[in-house]
CSV table of C-alpha atoms in Angstrom, one decimal:
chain,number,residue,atom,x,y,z
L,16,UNK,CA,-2.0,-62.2,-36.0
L,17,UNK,CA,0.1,-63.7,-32.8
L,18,UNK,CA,0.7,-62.2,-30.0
L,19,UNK,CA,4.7,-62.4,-31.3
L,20,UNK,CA,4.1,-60.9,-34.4
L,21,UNK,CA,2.2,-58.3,-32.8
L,22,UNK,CA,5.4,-57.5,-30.5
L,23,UNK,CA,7.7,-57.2,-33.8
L,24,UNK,CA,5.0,-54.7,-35.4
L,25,UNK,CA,4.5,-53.1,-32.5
L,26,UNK,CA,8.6,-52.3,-32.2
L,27,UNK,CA,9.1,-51.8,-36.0
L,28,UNK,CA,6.1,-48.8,-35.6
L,29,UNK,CA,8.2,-47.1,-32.4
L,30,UNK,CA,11.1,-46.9,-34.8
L,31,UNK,CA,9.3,-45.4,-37.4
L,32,UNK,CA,7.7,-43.0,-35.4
L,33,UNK,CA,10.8,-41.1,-35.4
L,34,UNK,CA,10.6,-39.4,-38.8
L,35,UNK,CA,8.7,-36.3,-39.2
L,36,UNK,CA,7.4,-34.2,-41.8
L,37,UNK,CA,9.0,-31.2,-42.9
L,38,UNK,CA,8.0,-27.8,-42.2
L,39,UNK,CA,7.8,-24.8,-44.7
L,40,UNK,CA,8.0,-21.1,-43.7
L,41,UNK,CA,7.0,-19.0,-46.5
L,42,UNK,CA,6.9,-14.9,-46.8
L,43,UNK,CA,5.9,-13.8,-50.2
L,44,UNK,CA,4.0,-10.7,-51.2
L,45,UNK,CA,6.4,-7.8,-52.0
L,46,UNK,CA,6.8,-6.7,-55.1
L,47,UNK,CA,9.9,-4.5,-55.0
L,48,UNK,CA,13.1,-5.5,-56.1
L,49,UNK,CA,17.0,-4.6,-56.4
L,50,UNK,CA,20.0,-5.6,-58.5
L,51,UNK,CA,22.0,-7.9,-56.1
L,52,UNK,CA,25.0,-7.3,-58.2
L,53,UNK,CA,24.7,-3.6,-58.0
L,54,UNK,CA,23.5,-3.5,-54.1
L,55,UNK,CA,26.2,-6.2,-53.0
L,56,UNK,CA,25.1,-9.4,-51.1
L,57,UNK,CA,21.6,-9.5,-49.9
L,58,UNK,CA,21.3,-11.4,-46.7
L,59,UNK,CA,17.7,-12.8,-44.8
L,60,UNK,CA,18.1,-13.5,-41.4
L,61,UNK,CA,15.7,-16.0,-40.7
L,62,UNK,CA,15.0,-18.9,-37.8
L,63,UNK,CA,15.0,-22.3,-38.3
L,64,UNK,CA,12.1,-24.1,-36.5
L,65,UNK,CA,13.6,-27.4,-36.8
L,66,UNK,CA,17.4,-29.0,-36.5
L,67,UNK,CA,17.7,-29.6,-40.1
L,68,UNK,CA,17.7,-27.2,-43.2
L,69,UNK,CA,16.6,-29.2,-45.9
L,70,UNK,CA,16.1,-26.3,-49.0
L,71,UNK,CA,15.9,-21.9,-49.2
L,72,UNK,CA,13.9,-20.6,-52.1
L,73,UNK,CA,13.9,-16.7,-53.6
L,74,UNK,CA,12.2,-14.8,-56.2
L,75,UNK,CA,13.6,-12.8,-58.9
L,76,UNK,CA,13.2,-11.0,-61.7
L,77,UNK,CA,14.8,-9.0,-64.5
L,78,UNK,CA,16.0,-5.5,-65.1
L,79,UNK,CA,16.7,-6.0,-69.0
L,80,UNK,CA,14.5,-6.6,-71.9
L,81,UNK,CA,16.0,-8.9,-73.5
L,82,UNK,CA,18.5,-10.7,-71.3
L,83,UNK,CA,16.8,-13.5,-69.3
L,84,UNK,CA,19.4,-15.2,-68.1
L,85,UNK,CA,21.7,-15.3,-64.7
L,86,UNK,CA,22.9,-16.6,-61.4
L,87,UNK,CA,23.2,-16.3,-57.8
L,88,UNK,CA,25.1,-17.9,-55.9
L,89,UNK,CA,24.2,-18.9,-52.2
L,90,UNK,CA,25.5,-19.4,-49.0
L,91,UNK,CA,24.5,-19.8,-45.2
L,92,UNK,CA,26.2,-18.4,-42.2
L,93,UNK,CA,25.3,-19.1,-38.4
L,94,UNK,CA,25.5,-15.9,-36.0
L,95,UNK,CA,28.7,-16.2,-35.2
L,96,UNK,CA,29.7,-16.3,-39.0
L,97,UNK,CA,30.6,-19.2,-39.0
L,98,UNK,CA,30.0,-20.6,-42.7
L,99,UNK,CA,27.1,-23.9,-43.5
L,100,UNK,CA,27.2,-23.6,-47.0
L,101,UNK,CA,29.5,-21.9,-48.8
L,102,UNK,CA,29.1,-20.9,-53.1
L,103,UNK,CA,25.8,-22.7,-54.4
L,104,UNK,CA,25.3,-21.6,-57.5
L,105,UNK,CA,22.2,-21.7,-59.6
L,106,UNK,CA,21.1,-21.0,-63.2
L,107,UNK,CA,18.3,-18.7,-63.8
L,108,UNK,CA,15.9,-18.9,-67.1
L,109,UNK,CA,13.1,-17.0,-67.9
L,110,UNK,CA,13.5,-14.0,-65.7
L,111,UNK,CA,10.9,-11.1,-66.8
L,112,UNK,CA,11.5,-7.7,-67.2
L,113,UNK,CA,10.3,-5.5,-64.2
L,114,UNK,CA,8.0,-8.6,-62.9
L,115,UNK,CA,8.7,-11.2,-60.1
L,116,UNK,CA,8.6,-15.3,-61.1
L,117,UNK,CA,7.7,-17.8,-58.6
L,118,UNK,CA,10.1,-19.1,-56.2
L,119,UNK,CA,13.7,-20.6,-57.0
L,120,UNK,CA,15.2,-22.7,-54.9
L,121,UNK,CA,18.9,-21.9,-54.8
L,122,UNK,CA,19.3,-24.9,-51.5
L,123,UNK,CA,18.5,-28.4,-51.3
L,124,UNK,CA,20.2,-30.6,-48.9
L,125,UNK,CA,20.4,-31.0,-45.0
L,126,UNK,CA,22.5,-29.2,-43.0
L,127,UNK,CA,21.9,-29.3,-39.1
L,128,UNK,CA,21.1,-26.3,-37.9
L,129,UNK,CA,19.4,-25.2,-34.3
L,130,UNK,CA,16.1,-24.6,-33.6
L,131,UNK,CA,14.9,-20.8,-32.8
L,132,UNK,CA,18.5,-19.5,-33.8
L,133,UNK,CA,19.6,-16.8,-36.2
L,134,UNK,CA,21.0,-17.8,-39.5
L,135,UNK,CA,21.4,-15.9,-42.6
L,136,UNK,CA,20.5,-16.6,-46.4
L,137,UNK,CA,23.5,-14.5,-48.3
L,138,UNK,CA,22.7,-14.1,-52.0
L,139,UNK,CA,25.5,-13.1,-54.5
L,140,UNK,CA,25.7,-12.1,-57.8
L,141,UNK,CA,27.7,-11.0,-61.0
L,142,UNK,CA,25.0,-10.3,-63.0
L,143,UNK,CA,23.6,-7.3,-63.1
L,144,UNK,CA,20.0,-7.7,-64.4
L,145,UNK,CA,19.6,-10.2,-61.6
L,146,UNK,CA,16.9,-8.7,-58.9
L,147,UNK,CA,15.5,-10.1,-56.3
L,148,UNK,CA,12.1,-10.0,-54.9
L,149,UNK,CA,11.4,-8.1,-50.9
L,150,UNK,CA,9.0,-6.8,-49.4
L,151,UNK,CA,9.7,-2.5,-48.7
L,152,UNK,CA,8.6,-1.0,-45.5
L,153,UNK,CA,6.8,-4.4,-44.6
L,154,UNK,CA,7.7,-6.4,-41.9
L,155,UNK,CA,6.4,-9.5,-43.1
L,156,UNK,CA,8.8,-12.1,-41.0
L,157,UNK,CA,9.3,-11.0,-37.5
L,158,UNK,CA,12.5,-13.5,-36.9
L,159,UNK,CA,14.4,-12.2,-39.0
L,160,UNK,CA,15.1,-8.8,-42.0
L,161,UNK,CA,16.7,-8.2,-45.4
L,162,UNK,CA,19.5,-6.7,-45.4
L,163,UNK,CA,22.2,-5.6,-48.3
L,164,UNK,CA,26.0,-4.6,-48.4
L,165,UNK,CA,25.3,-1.5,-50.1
L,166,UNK,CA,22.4,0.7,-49.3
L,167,UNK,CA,22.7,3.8,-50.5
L,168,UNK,CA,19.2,4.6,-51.4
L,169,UNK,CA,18.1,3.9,-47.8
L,170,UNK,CA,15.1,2.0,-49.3
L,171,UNK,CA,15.7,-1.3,-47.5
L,172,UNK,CA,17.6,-0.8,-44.2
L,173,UNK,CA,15.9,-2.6,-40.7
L,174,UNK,CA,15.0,0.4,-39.4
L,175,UNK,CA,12.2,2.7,-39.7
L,176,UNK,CA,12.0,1.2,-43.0
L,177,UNK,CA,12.0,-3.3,-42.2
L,178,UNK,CA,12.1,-5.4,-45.5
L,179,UNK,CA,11.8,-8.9,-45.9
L,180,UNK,CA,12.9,-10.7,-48.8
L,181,UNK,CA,10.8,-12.8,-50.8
L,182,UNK,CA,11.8,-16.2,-49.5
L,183,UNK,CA,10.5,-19.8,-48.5
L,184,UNK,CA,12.6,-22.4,-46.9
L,185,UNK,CA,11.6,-26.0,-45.4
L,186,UNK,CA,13.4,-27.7,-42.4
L,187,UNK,CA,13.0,-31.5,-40.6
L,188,UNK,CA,13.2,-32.5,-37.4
L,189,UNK,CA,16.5,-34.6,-37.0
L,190,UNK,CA,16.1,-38.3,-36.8
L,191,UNK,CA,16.1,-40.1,-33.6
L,192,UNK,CA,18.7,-42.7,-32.7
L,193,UNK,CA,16.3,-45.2,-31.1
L,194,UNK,CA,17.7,-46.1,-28.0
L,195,UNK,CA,19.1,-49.9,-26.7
L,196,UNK,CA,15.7,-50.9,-25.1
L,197,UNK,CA,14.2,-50.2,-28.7
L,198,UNK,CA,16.1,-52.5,-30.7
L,199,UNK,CA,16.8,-55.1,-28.6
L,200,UNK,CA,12.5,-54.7,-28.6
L,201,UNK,CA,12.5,-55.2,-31.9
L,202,UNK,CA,14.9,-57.9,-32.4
L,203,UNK,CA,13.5,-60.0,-29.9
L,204,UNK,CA,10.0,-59.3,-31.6
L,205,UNK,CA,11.6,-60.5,-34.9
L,206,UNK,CA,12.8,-63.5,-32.8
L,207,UNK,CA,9.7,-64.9,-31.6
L,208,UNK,CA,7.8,-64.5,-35.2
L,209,UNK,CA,10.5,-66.7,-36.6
L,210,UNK,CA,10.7,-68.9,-34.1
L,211,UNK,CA,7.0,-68.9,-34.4
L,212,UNK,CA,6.7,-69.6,-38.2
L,213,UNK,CA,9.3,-72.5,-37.8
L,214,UNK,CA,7.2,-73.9,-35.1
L,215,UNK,CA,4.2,-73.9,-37.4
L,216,UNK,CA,5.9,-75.3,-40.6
L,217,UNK,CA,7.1,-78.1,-38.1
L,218,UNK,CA,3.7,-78.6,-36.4
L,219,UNK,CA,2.2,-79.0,-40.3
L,220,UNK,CA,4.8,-81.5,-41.4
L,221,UNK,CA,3.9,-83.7,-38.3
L,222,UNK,CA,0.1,-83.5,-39.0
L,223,UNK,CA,0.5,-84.8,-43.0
L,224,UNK,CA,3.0,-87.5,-42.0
């Protein structure tokens, strides 16, 4: 390889350095649940560790026999209530009766958010059989807790009694602009191999003349 081409390589690497893998927070473990339709919106406060959010998952189940259908609908709020995303709505098939499935993602996209700052997961729903999945008396996320419009029973409220929902989400590290140094690297790197490879093609047409 020339030292030219190793220049362009060399730039094309520093650009792609600037993606990053996501990152996925997941609590899971309870196994108590609530109708969100009966208990109001259910919201998780959580904290993002990156500056995008890229999806938010759930658990649920079923309080009928027989009906296994529903939806929820989601929505994200920043502290200052401020609405990300507003009315997601997704389908839900095969919920069991009194038992918890795996997780449901009711996000996928990328919203910026800010590292280390409070958001909240709100869940809605007009379908009564619809639970979904926490953790009672647990504190098993210490960023954020679940917390519900209605509470009447007092089973789920943050304190004495902390509850975490069932939840996963995954955030990403927002891409890097590279600066003006880095491409002008890169396209004088790109420069000199073609400038190279021409010099070559000519120096091989002059030796077979």
């Amino acid at each position: 390889m020339t030292r030219f081409a190793a220049i362009a390589l060399a730039a094309v690497a520093t650009l792609s350095a600037t993606t990053a893998q996501a990152a996925v927070v997941e609590v899971k473990g309870g196994t108590a649940s609530a109708s969100i339709a009966t208990f109001g919106a259910f919201e998780q406060s959580f904290k993002p560790t990156e500056d995008l959010l890229t999806s938010f998952a759930f658990t649920f189940g079923s309080t009928s026999r027989t009906a296994t259908t529903g939806s929820v609908v989601f929505s994200l709020l920043d502290q200052n209530n401020t609405v990300l995303v507003q009315g997601r709505t997704t389908s839900l098939t095969g919920l069991v009766f009194r038992s918890l499935g795996d997780f449901v993602t009711v996000f996928t996209g990328s919203v910026a958010v800010s590292a280390n700052q409070t958001y909240r997961a709100v869940l809605t729903s007009d379908t009564s059989n619809v639970v979904l999945g926490y953790r009672n008396g647990t504190d098993g996320y210490a960023d954020g807790a679940l917390t519900r419009a209605i509470d009447s029973d007092q089973a789920c409220i943050r304190s004495p009694n902390p509850c975490d929902a069932n939840f996963r989400f995954t955030t990403a590290a927002a891409a890097v602009v590279p600066e003006p140094a880095s491409w002008a690297l890169m396209l004088t790197g790109f420069a000199l191999v073609g400038g190279a490879a021409r010099y070559r093609r000519r120096a091989s047409v002059l030796r077979h003349s």
